[in-house]
Short mmCIF file of C-alpha atoms in Angstrom, two decimals:
data_model
loop_
_atom_site.label_atom_id
_atom_site.label_comp_id
_atom_site.label_asym_id
_atom_site.label_seq_id
_atom_site.Cartn_x
_atom_site.Cartn_y
_atom_site.Cartn_z
CA MET Z 18 122.39 47.80 73.77
CA GLU Z 19 123.85 44.37 73.36
CA GLU Z 20 121.48 41.62 74.24
CA VAL Z 21 122.82 38.04 74.26
CA MET Z 22 122.07 35.23 76.69
CA GLU Z 23 124.63 32.75 78.05
CA LEU Z 24 124.08 29.21 79.22
CA ASN Z 25 126.02 28.00 82.25
CA VAL Z 26 127.89 24.72 82.09
CA SER Z 27 128.51 23.07 85.44
CA PRO Z 28 130.33 19.81 86.20
CA VAL Z 29 128.38 16.88 87.57
CA THR Z 30 129.64 13.49 88.62
CA THR Z 31 128.08 10.57 86.74
CA ARG Z 32 129.98 7.86 88.63
CA PRO Z 33 132.71 7.96 91.23
CA GLY Z 34 135.92 9.32 89.76
CA ILE Z 35 134.42 10.16 86.38
CA LYS Z 36 133.10 13.63 85.53
CA SER Z 37 130.90 14.69 82.65
CA GLN Z 38 129.38 18.00 81.72
CA ALA Z 39 125.73 18.63 82.47
CA ILE Z 40 123.91 21.69 81.29
CA ALA Z 41 122.25 23.96 83.81
CA ALA Z 42 119.14 25.99 82.98
CA PRO Z 43 119.73 29.52 81.72
CA PRO Z 44 120.23 31.71 84.79
CA PHE Z 45 118.24 34.84 85.51
CA ARG Z 46 121.07 37.30 85.08
CA LEU Z 47 120.08 40.06 87.43
CA HIS Z 48 123.60 41.42 87.71
CA CYS Z 49 124.77 41.33 84.13
CA PRO Z 50 125.74 44.76 82.82
CA SER Z 51 124.18 45.05 79.39
CA MET Z 52 126.94 47.30 78.09
CA SER Z 53 129.43 44.45 78.16
CA ARG Z 54 129.07 41.82 75.49
CA SER Z 55 128.27 38.32 76.59
CA PRO Z 56 129.49 35.40 74.52
CA SER Z 57 126.84 33.76 72.38
CA LEU Z 58 126.00 30.13 72.64
CA ASP Z 59 128.05 29.28 69.58
CA SER Z 60 131.23 30.36 71.37
CA ALA Z 61 130.44 28.45 74.57
CA PRO Z 62 132.39 25.27 75.32
CA LYS Z 63 130.79 22.21 73.81
CA THR Z 64 129.68 19.36 76.00
CA PRO Z 65 132.03 16.39 75.48
CA ARG Z 66 130.59 12.96 75.02
CA SER Z 67 131.64 10.64 77.80
CA SER Z 68 133.32 7.41 76.65
CA PHE Z 69 131.89 5.83 79.74
CA THR Z 70 128.30 6.31 78.60
CA SER Z 71 129.12 5.17 75.08
CA ARG Z 72 130.54 1.82 76.23
CA LEU Z 73 128.06 0.79 78.89
CA MET Z 74 124.79 -0.70 77.74
CA THR Z 75 123.31 -1.47 81.12
CA PRO Z 76 119.65 -0.63 81.92
CA ILE Z 77 120.93 2.27 84.03
CA SER Z 78 123.36 3.75 81.52
CA SER Z 79 121.03 3.60 78.49
CA PRO Z 80 118.49 6.12 79.85
CA MET Z 81 121.38 8.35 80.93
CA LYS Z 82 122.90 8.21 77.46
CA LYS Z 83 119.54 8.98 75.91
CA ALA Z 84 119.01 11.91 78.25
CA ILE Z 85 122.44 13.36 77.45
CA THR Z 86 121.85 12.95 73.72
CA ASN Z 87 118.43 14.60 73.96
CA MET Z 88 119.92 17.44 76.00
CA GLN Z 89 122.57 18.05 73.34
CA GLY Z 90 119.92 18.20 70.64
CA TYR Z 91 117.89 20.51 72.80
CA LEU Z 92 120.89 22.79 73.22
CA GLU Z 93 121.43 23.02 69.48
CA GLU Z 94 117.81 24.05 69.04
CA VAL Z 95 117.74 26.40 72.00
CA GLY Z 96 121.05 27.95 71.01
CA GLN Z 97 119.50 29.31 67.86
CA PHE Z 98 116.63 30.74 69.91
CA THR Z 99 118.45 32.28 72.82
CA LYS Z 100 120.92 34.17 70.67
CA LEU Z 101 118.21 36.72 69.93
CA GLU Z 102 116.53 36.67 73.31
CA PRO Z 103 116.85 39.72 75.56
CA GLN Z 104 119.57 39.73 78.10
CA GLN Z 105 118.24 39.22 81.60
CA GLY Z 106 120.23 42.17 82.91
CA GLN Z 107 119.89 45.91 82.59
CA ASP Z 108 117.57 45.65 79.60
CA ALA Z 109 115.00 43.93 81.80
CA TRP Z 110 115.05 47.00 84.07
CA LEU Z 111 114.65 49.76 81.47
CA PRO Z 112 111.32 51.13 80.19
CA ILE Z 113 111.84 50.32 76.52
CA THR Z 114 112.89 46.67 76.88
CA GLU Z 115 111.29 45.86 80.23
CA SER Z 116 108.44 44.04 78.49
CA ARG Z 117 108.97 41.83 75.43
CA ASN Z 118 105.39 40.81 74.63
CA GLY Z 119 104.85 43.26 71.77
CA ASN Z 120 103.24 42.19 68.50
CA VAL Z 121 102.33 43.45 65.05
CA TYR Z 122 99.34 45.39 66.39
CA TYR Z 123 101.39 47.18 69.05
CA SER Z 124 103.96 48.18 66.44
CA ALA Z 125 101.21 49.60 64.20
CA PHE Z 126 99.67 51.53 67.12
CA HIS Z 127 102.99 53.04 68.21
CA THR Z 128 104.02 53.87 64.63
CA LEU Z 129 100.72 55.59 63.90
CA SER Z 130 100.80 57.54 67.14
CA SER Z 131 104.34 58.77 66.49
CA GLY Z 132 103.98 59.15 62.72
CA ILE Z 133 100.78 61.19 62.59
CA GLY Z 134 100.54 64.30 64.67
CA VAL Z 135 99.96 67.99 64.72
CA GLN Z 136 103.11 68.50 62.64
CA ALA Z 137 101.05 67.25 59.69
CA LEU Z 138 98.72 70.23 60.02
CA ILE Z 139 101.39 72.61 58.73
CA LEU Z 140 102.15 70.55 55.59
CA PRO Z 141 100.10 72.88 53.31
CA LEU Z 142 102.53 75.67 54.23
CA SER Z 143 105.20 73.91 52.18
CA PHE Z 144 102.91 74.06 49.11
CA VAL Z 145 102.63 77.83 49.49
CA THR Z 146 106.31 78.06 48.56
CA LEU Z 147 106.74 74.98 46.35
CA GLY Z 148 103.47 75.16 44.42
CA TRP Z 149 101.33 72.28 43.18
CA THR Z 150 103.82 70.31 41.07
CA TRP Z 151 106.92 70.62 43.19
CA GLY Z 152 104.93 70.35 46.42
CA ILE Z 153 103.40 66.98 45.48
CA ALA Z 154 106.69 65.75 43.98
CA CYS Z 155 108.76 66.65 47.07
CA LEU Z 156 106.16 65.23 49.45
CA SER Z 157 106.06 61.94 47.51
CA LEU Z 158 109.85 61.71 47.18
CA ILE Z 159 110.54 62.33 50.88
CA PHE Z 160 107.78 59.90 51.86
CA LEU Z 161 109.31 57.08 49.77
CA TRP Z 162 112.81 58.02 50.91
CA GLN Z 163 111.99 57.83 54.62
CA TRP Z 164 109.99 54.62 54.08
CA TYR Z 165 113.12 53.04 52.58
CA THR Z 166 115.35 54.17 55.47
CA LEU Z 167 112.72 52.87 57.88
CA TRP Z 168 113.05 49.45 56.23
CA LEU Z 169 116.83 49.65 56.67
CA LEU Z 170 116.48 50.28 60.41
CA ILE Z 171 114.07 47.38 60.85
CA GLN Z 172 116.51 45.03 59.10
CA MET Z 173 119.47 46.22 61.19
CA HIS Z 174 117.70 45.72 64.51
CA GLU Z 175 119.00 42.13 64.70
CA SER Z 176 122.60 41.49 63.75
CA GLU Z 177 123.97 38.23 62.37
CA SER Z 178 125.80 37.63 65.66
CA GLY Z 179 122.49 37.63 67.53
CA ILE Z 180 122.76 41.10 69.10
CA ARG Z 181 119.61 43.21 69.14
CA TYR Z 182 119.89 46.99 68.88
CA SER Z 183 116.82 48.21 70.72
CA ARG Z 184 117.90 51.84 70.76
CA TYR Z 185 118.82 54.15 67.91
CA LEU Z 186 121.76 55.52 69.88
CA ARG Z 187 123.27 52.06 70.40
CA LEU Z 188 123.04 51.28 66.69
CA SER Z 189 124.70 54.60 65.92
CA ILE Z 190 127.57 53.83 68.29
CA THR Z 191 128.04 50.39 66.73
CA ALA Z 192 127.96 51.70 63.17
CA PHE Z 193 130.06 54.86 63.49
CA GLY Z 194 132.42 53.55 66.18
CA LYS Z 195 132.83 50.07 64.71
CA GLY Z 196 136.07 48.27 65.43
CA ARG Z 197 137.14 50.51 68.29
CA ARG Z 198 137.33 49.99 71.99
CA VAL Z 199 134.46 50.93 74.26
CA TYR Z 200 134.40 54.57 75.41
CA ASP Z 201 137.13 55.61 72.98
CA LEU Z 202 136.90 58.16 70.19
CA GLY Z 203 134.73 55.87 68.05
CA GLU Z 204 132.01 55.52 70.64
CA LYS Z 205 132.12 59.22 71.41
CA ARG Z 206 131.71 59.96 67.72
CA GLY Z 207 128.68 57.67 67.49
CA LYS Z 208 127.12 59.37 70.50
CA LEU Z 209 127.93 62.83 69.16
CA LEU Z 210 126.22 62.14 65.84
CA ALA Z 211 122.99 60.75 67.27
CA LEU Z 212 122.57 61.78 70.91
CA PHE Z 213 121.78 65.46 70.38
CA PRO Z 214 119.24 64.98 67.55
CA ILE Z 215 117.53 62.13 69.43
CA MET Z 216 117.30 63.98 72.73
CA TYR Z 217 116.35 67.14 70.85
CA LEU Z 218 113.52 65.27 69.17
CA SER Z 219 112.35 63.79 72.47
CA GLY Z 220 112.53 66.94 74.58
CA GLY Z 221 111.73 69.38 71.79
CA THR Z 222 108.76 67.42 70.50
CA CYS Z 223 107.34 67.00 74.01
CA THR Z 224 107.73 70.74 74.61
CA ILE Z 225 105.90 71.59 71.39
CA LEU Z 226 103.19 69.06 72.24
CA ILE Z 227 102.58 70.88 75.54
CA MET Z 228 102.20 74.15 73.62
CA ILE Z 229 99.84 72.66 71.06
CA GLY Z 230 97.88 70.56 73.53
CA GLY Z 231 97.55 73.39 76.06
CA GLY Z 232 96.66 75.93 73.38
CA THR Z 233 94.05 73.59 71.90
CA MET Z 234 92.57 73.09 75.38
CA LYS Z 235 92.07 76.85 75.51
CA ILE Z 236 90.35 76.79 72.10
CA PHE Z 237 88.16 73.87 73.19
CA PHE Z 238 87.12 75.78 76.31
CA ASP Z 239 86.26 78.88 74.27
CA ILE Z 240 84.22 76.87 71.75
CA MET Z 241 82.25 74.88 74.30
CA CYS Z 242 81.80 77.71 76.79
CA GLY Z 243 81.34 80.66 74.45
CA ASP Z 244 79.42 83.59 75.85
CA THR Z 245 77.46 81.48 78.31
CA CYS Z 246 80.28 81.17 80.86
CA HIS Z 247 80.72 84.00 83.32
CA VAL Z 248 84.11 82.91 84.65
CA THR Z 249 87.53 84.24 83.87
CA PRO Z 250 89.12 81.76 81.43
CA PRO Z 251 92.50 80.29 82.40
CA THR Z 252 95.56 81.83 80.81
CA ALA Z 253 97.68 80.03 78.23
CA ALA Z 254 100.31 79.17 80.86
CA GLU Z 255 97.62 77.67 83.09
CA TRP Z 256 96.35 75.53 80.21
CA TYR Z 257 99.94 74.39 79.60
CA LEU Z 258 100.08 73.36 83.25
CA VAL Z 259 96.82 71.38 82.99
CA PHE Z 260 98.12 69.53 79.93
CA ALA Z 261 101.54 68.88 81.54
CA CYS Z 262 99.90 67.45 84.67
CA ALA Z 263 97.76 65.10 82.57
CA ALA Z 264 100.85 64.04 80.61
CA ILE Z 265 102.83 63.37 83.82
CA ILE Z 266 100.02 61.22 85.21
CA LEU Z 267 99.90 59.13 82.01
CA ALA Z 268 103.71 58.91 82.05
CA GLN Z 269 103.56 56.76 85.19
CA LEU Z 270 102.77 53.75 82.99
CA PRO Z 271 105.91 51.66 83.41
CA ASN Z 272 107.14 50.75 79.93
CA LEU Z 273 106.65 51.10 76.20
CA ASN Z 274 104.38 48.08 75.88
CA SER Z 275 102.12 49.33 78.65
CA ILE Z 276 101.20 52.42 76.61
CA ALA Z 277 100.00 50.40 73.58
CA GLY Z 278 96.40 51.23 74.45
CA VAL Z 279 97.29 54.90 74.79
CA SER Z 280 98.97 54.78 71.36
CA LEU Z 281 95.88 53.13 69.86
CA ILE Z 282 93.67 55.95 71.17
CA GLY Z 283 96.20 58.49 69.91
CA ALA Z 284 96.27 56.87 66.45
CA ILE Z 285 92.46 56.84 66.19
CA THR Z 286 92.17 60.48 67.21
CA ALA Z 287 94.97 61.54 64.84
CA VAL Z 288 93.34 59.84 61.86
CA SER Z 289 89.99 61.32 62.91
CA TYR Z 290 91.01 64.98 63.21
CA CYS Z 291 93.17 64.88 60.06
CA THR Z 292 90.22 63.49 58.10
CA VAL Z 293 87.67 65.86 59.65
CA ILE Z 294 89.82 68.95 58.98
CA TRP Z 295 90.44 68.32 55.29
CA VAL Z 296 86.93 67.02 54.58
CA VAL Z 297 85.25 70.03 56.24
CA SER Z 298 87.65 72.39 54.45
CA VAL Z 299 86.75 70.90 51.07
CA VAL Z 300 83.00 70.70 51.76
CA LYS Z 301 82.80 74.30 52.98
CA GLY Z 302 84.64 75.52 49.90
CA LYS Z 303 87.25 78.17 49.33
CA PRO Z 304 87.01 81.41 51.28
CA PRO Z 305 87.19 84.68 49.31
CA GLY Z 306 90.60 85.84 48.19
CA VAL Z 307 92.27 82.44 47.82
CA SER Z 308 95.35 82.57 45.60
CA TYR Z 309 97.88 79.93 44.56
CA ASP Z 310 100.57 82.31 43.38
CA PRO Z 311 103.91 81.72 45.15
CA ARG Z 312 104.72 84.27 47.79
CA GLU Z 313 107.05 86.95 46.52
CA ALA Z 314 110.59 86.99 47.89
CA ASN Z 315 112.82 90.04 48.17
CA SER Z 316 115.80 88.30 46.59
CA ASP Z 317 116.91 85.02 45.04
CA MET Z 318 118.56 84.08 48.32
CA ALA Z 319 115.30 84.61 50.20
CA LYS Z 320 113.44 82.52 47.62
CA LEU Z 321 115.98 79.69 47.99
CA CYS Z 322 115.73 79.82 51.78
CA ASN Z 323 111.95 79.68 51.59
CA ILE Z 324 112.20 76.54 49.45
CA LEU Z 325 114.59 74.93 51.91
CA ASN Z 326 112.34 75.88 54.81
CA ALA Z 327 109.43 74.21 53.01
CA LEU Z 328 111.48 71.02 52.63
CA GLY Z 329 112.24 71.19 56.36
CA ILE Z 330 108.50 71.34 57.11
CA ILE Z 331 107.94 68.20 55.02
CA ALA Z 332 110.84 66.42 56.72
CA PHE Z 333 109.51 67.40 60.16
CA ALA Z 334 106.16 65.82 59.26
CA PHE Z 335 107.89 62.44 58.93
CA ARG Z 336 109.91 62.46 62.15
CA GLY Z 337 109.70 59.33 64.24
CA HIS Z 338 112.58 57.16 62.98
CA ASN Z 339 114.28 57.64 66.33
CA LEU Z 340 111.54 55.42 67.82
CA VAL Z 341 111.36 52.52 65.37
CA LEU Z 342 114.17 50.46 66.94
CA GLU Z 343 112.71 51.05 70.39
CA ILE Z 344 109.30 49.86 69.23
CA GLN Z 345 110.85 46.77 67.63
CA GLY Z 346 112.77 46.12 70.85
CA THR Z 347 109.50 45.40 72.65
CA MET Z 348 108.92 42.28 70.52
CA PRO Z 349 110.12 38.72 71.18
CA SER Z 350 112.59 37.43 68.62
CA SER Z 351 114.30 34.21 67.58
CA SER Z 352 116.20 32.98 64.54
CA LYS Z 353 113.07 31.18 63.32
CA HIS Z 354 110.74 34.06 64.13
CA PRO Z 355 112.76 37.32 63.92
CA SER Z 356 111.06 40.48 65.08
CA ARG Z 357 111.64 42.20 61.75
CA LEU Z 358 108.78 40.23 60.17
CA PRO Z 359 105.89 41.37 62.42
CA MET Z 360 107.53 44.79 62.79
CA GLY Z 361 107.64 45.19 59.02
CA ARG Z 362 103.99 44.22 58.63
CA GLY Z 363 102.90 46.60 61.36
CA VAL Z 364 104.96 49.50 60.02
CA ASN Z 365 103.83 48.98 56.41
CA PHE Z 366 100.18 48.96 57.48
CA ALA Z 367 100.72 52.07 59.61
CA TYR Z 368 102.45 53.99 56.82
CA LEU Z 369 99.70 53.24 54.34
CA ILE Z 370 97.31 54.90 56.78
CA ILE Z 371 99.78 57.76 57.32
CA ALA Z 372 99.94 58.35 53.57
CA ALA Z 373 96.14 58.27 53.38
CA CYS Z 374 96.04 61.04 56.01
CA LEU Z 375 98.96 63.27 55.09
CA PHE Z 376 98.59 63.51 51.32
CA PRO Z 377 94.89 64.53 51.33
CA LEU Z 378 95.53 66.92 54.21
CA ALA Z 379 98.36 68.69 52.36
CA ILE Z 380 96.69 68.76 48.95
CA ALA Z 381 93.13 69.54 50.08
CA GLY Z 382 94.37 72.07 52.62
CA TYR Z 383 96.30 73.99 49.99
CA TRP Z 384 93.35 73.79 47.58
CA ALA Z 385 90.95 75.14 50.20
CA TYR Z 386 93.04 77.99 51.61
CA GLY Z 387 95.98 78.60 49.27
CA ASN Z 388 98.12 81.48 50.48
CA LEU Z 389 95.62 82.22 53.28
CA ILE Z 390 96.95 79.35 55.42
CA PRO Z 391 98.26 80.81 58.70
CA GLU Z 392 101.68 79.91 60.02
CA SER Z 393 100.08 77.77 62.74
CA GLY Z 394 98.54 75.43 60.17
CA MET Z 395 95.24 73.87 59.17
CA LEU Z 396 93.53 73.86 62.54
CA ASP Z 397 93.63 77.65 62.87
CA ALA Z 398 92.68 77.99 59.20
CA LEU Z 399 89.53 75.96 59.88
CA TYR Z 400 88.65 78.08 62.90
CA ASN Z 401 89.39 81.39 61.18
CA HIS Z 402 87.51 80.76 57.94
CA HIS Z 403 84.79 78.26 58.86
CA GLY Z 404 84.39 78.63 62.61
CA ASN Z 405 81.08 80.49 62.27
CA ASP Z 406 79.45 78.19 59.70
CA THR Z 407 80.54 74.91 61.32
CA SER Z 408 78.76 73.34 64.27
CA LYS Z 409 80.33 73.78 67.67
CA LEU Z 410 80.08 70.06 68.24
CA LEU Z 411 82.26 69.29 65.23
CA THR Z 412 84.88 71.97 65.90
CA GLY Z 413 84.93 71.13 69.60
CA LEU Z 414 85.31 67.41 68.88
CA THR Z 415 88.17 68.15 66.50
CA SER Z 416 89.92 70.18 69.20
CA LEU Z 417 89.39 67.40 71.72
CA PHE Z 418 90.92 64.88 69.30
CA VAL Z 419 94.00 67.10 68.94
CA VAL Z 420 94.39 67.27 72.73
CA ILE Z 421 94.06 63.49 73.16
CA ASN Z 422 96.51 62.79 70.34
CA SER Z 423 99.02 65.25 71.81
CA LEU Z 424 98.79 63.48 75.19
CA SER Z 425 99.40 60.07 73.64
CA SER Z 426 102.24 61.29 71.40
CA TYR Z 427 103.89 62.87 74.44
CA GLN Z 428 104.17 59.43 76.06
CA ILE Z 429 105.94 57.69 73.19
CA TYR Z 430 108.34 60.58 72.48
CA ALA Z 431 109.22 60.90 76.16
CA MET Z 432 110.02 57.20 76.55
CA PRO Z 433 113.61 57.42 75.12
CA ALA Z 434 114.35 60.22 77.61
CA PHE Z 435 112.97 58.13 80.50
CA ASP Z 436 115.01 55.15 79.31
CA ASN Z 437 118.23 57.17 79.04
CA MET Z 438 117.87 58.68 82.51
CA GLU Z 439 117.07 55.33 84.12
CA PHE Z 440 120.03 53.75 82.32
CA ARG Z 441 122.35 56.17 84.13
CA TYR Z 442 121.12 54.80 87.45
CA THR Z 443 121.09 51.09 86.51
CA SER Z 444 124.57 51.21 84.97
CA LYS Z 445 126.01 52.88 88.06
CA PHE Z 446 124.30 50.85 90.78
CA ASN Z 447 123.63 47.62 88.81
CA LYS Z 448 120.03 47.36 89.99
CA PRO Z 449 116.64 48.56 88.73
CA CYS Z 450 115.30 51.98 89.59
CA PRO Z 451 113.02 51.96 92.66
CA TRP Z 452 109.47 53.08 92.03
CA TRP Z 453 109.95 56.44 93.74
CA LEU Z 454 112.96 57.28 91.56
CA ARG Z 455 111.15 56.26 88.37
CA THR Z 456 108.22 58.47 89.38
CA GLY Z 457 110.58 61.32 90.20
CA ILE Z 458 112.33 61.05 86.82
CA ARG Z 459 109.04 61.35 84.97
CA VAL Z 460 107.79 64.20 87.09
CA PHE Z 461 111.11 65.99 86.54
CA PHE Z 462 110.97 65.52 82.75
CA GLY Z 463 107.36 66.68 82.58
CA SER Z 464 108.13 69.73 84.71
CA PHE Z 465 111.19 70.54 82.61
CA THR Z 466 109.29 70.41 79.31
CA PHE Z 467 106.51 72.53 80.85
CA LEU Z 468 109.09 75.13 81.91
CA LEU Z 469 110.51 75.20 78.38
CA ALA Z 470 107.03 75.60 76.90
CA VAL Z 471 106.30 78.59 79.12
CA ALA Z 472 109.76 80.15 78.83
CA LEU Z 473 110.19 79.66 75.06
CA PRO Z 474 106.73 79.94 73.47
CA PHE Z 475 108.23 80.80 70.07
CA LEU Z 476 109.50 77.22 69.56
CA ARG Z 477 106.36 76.45 67.57
CA ASP Z 478 107.60 78.79 64.85
CA LEU Z 479 110.82 76.82 64.40
CA ALA Z 480 109.32 73.79 62.61
CA GLY Z 481 111.63 74.18 59.62
CA LEU Z 482 114.73 74.44 61.80
CA ILE Z 483 113.70 71.44 63.91
CA GLY Z 484 113.03 69.45 60.75
CA GLY Z 485 116.50 70.27 59.43
CA ILE Z 486 118.23 69.19 62.63
CA ALA Z 487 116.28 65.93 62.82
CA LEU Z 488 116.54 65.20 59.10
CA PRO Z 489 119.79 63.11 59.23
CA ILE Z 490 118.18 60.66 61.68
CA THR Z 491 115.42 60.05 59.14
CA LEU Z 492 117.09 60.29 55.73
CA ALA Z 493 120.88 60.00 56.10
CA TYR Z 494 122.11 57.99 59.11
CA PRO Z 495 120.29 54.73 58.26
CA CYS Z 496 121.99 54.66 54.84
CA PHE Z 497 125.47 55.06 56.34
CA MET Z 498 124.66 52.55 59.09
CA TRP Z 499 123.70 49.95 56.46
CA ILE Z 500 127.03 50.41 54.68
CA GLN Z 501 129.03 50.15 57.91
CA ILE Z 502 127.17 47.16 59.39
CA LYS Z 503 125.93 45.10 56.42
CA LYS Z 504 129.01 45.69 54.23
CA PRO Z 505 127.30 45.50 50.80
CA PRO Z 506 129.59 44.91 47.78
CA LYS Z 507 131.56 48.03 47.04
CA TYR Z 508 130.24 50.01 44.05
CA GLY Z 509 127.25 47.69 43.86
CA ALA Z 510 123.68 48.91 43.42
CA ILE Z 511 122.77 48.92 47.14
CA TRP Z 512 126.14 50.42 48.14
CA SER Z 513 125.79 53.22 45.58
CA LEU Z 514 122.15 53.89 46.43
CA ASN Z 515 122.87 54.23 50.14
CA TRP Z 516 125.87 56.46 49.57
CA ILE Z 517 123.90 58.74 47.27
CA LEU Z 518 120.91 58.96 49.63
CA GLY Z 519 123.13 59.41 52.69
CA VAL Z 520 125.16 62.23 51.18
CA LEU Z 521 122.05 63.92 49.79
CA GLY Z 522 120.40 63.64 53.21
CA MET Z 523 123.32 65.31 54.97
CA VAL Z 524 123.59 68.08 52.36
CA LEU Z 525 119.85 68.65 52.51
CA SER Z 526 119.97 68.83 56.31
CA ILE Z 527 122.69 71.48 56.25
CA LEU Z 528 120.87 73.50 53.59
CA VAL Z 529 117.54 73.29 55.45
CA VAL Z 530 119.15 74.50 58.69
CA ILE Z 531 120.81 77.38 56.81
CA GLY Z 532 117.58 78.25 55.03
CA ALA Z 533 115.50 78.17 58.22
CA THR Z 534 118.06 80.31 60.04
CA TRP Z 535 118.17 82.79 57.17
CA SER Z 536 114.39 83.05 57.10
CA ILE Z 537 114.27 83.67 60.84
CA VAL Z 538 116.92 86.37 60.61
CA THR Z 539 115.49 88.17 57.57
CA MET Z 540 111.75 87.79 58.20
CA GLY Z 541 112.04 88.18 61.94
CA LEU Z 542 110.76 86.09 64.80
CA GLU Z 543 108.57 87.38 67.57
CA ILE Z 544 110.56 86.34 70.61
CA HIS Z 545 108.89 86.71 73.97
CA PHE Z 546 109.99 84.82 77.03
CA PHE Z 547 107.53 83.57 79.67
CA LYS Z 548 104.60 85.03 77.74
CA PRO Z 549 102.74 82.17 76.06
CA GLN Z 550 99.77 83.23 73.95
#
């Protein structure tokens, strides 16, 4: 989304018969389509100095000359500021960029809420295939790799021309369709490369969150109620409906900045349940029959596919790059105070906490359960092996934390979908969505993801496949975008590094998708429609 502000220049008469140029205040551009590029201040016509004001030294003309001179200095200063300010057009109507009062704390909250989630609970499954050495090595390598590509995205948010890319899709179109006319093959190629993975991450992640949140609600009810309740417990589909209704109600918050408090609660609960799960697992000790021997494969091809599927699980644990530009887009920015500085501090702080949660969870979880880890991850392992010797209060609180975190993560992953649907309306009618339409969009999206969760309950078993599809957004695309936009010296260190990482990311994505598909075909997948369990 191109975001540049113009200043209007209007003629004003200083004395009869002589015209000069006076500068009007920046207009509130309610009808400026954000898809069309506005000229920056540097390309605007300069204000000519009037020879009349330079010759006259009367008491009247001197203050006028001083005012004009001060205004010109003010314009030079403001010009550097307004180039990076949001365009007062469509971006002011859309959920992601509607509010620009974000800060370093908001960025940390959003990054933590989107970066830590229930996908981390299946990380020990990758160690079952990779083992201790390769498991730790791959986890560390992919963590550093995605941290580097995250830095690239933060730096590319603001271009040298003053345009801010507050959406991953817009940056993709600019990078992969660079130098071509709007809506031609270049733009279609940029959309094709990024639109499906981004929307798949938004809709697919929200669907899985309904499954996990609703299923954990059922577990919480069973733990707290136990044998004392004499009522028929709700079915899994009914719990999905309860979770979806709660998510739809929270989704009525208008924009990304307005859910900062929700993200903070989600981040606290995510850190809490990750810590509780691995600490309790270590304290309680290993259950009988724990083994660290790699699972046997029927053939070399099956072994290779299992390895690739494990890499897909690790990659899926670090999804969230499709939100970093959107989070940065909620911050104010100027040439003197670019948003990349507070965004970088917030993200670095958040990822240190993410590392402190994910690495102990993966390592301690594999140490505690080994090959006994179920396909659903650490939460079920804790319930299965230590549910009887752990207090109900602790296990119930852990389940409640998972539910709260799933609700908060749903909001931030759904925001790009809300933004994209509202953009269709604002670009067509050139006005903001009315409140009833915005509410309807969010109710529709929540209902749609609930329907998918009920109709396709086996999506939870496709973590490796989802990780493979989303992997280019995290590991490959940012490297190619940097080469296309920043133009580093050819064959230089940065150019070579980004090419190597980008190509490796694409190859790894293809291999992970093939491996996950092969595993599903050979090992089988229990497919049951409209029968959530």
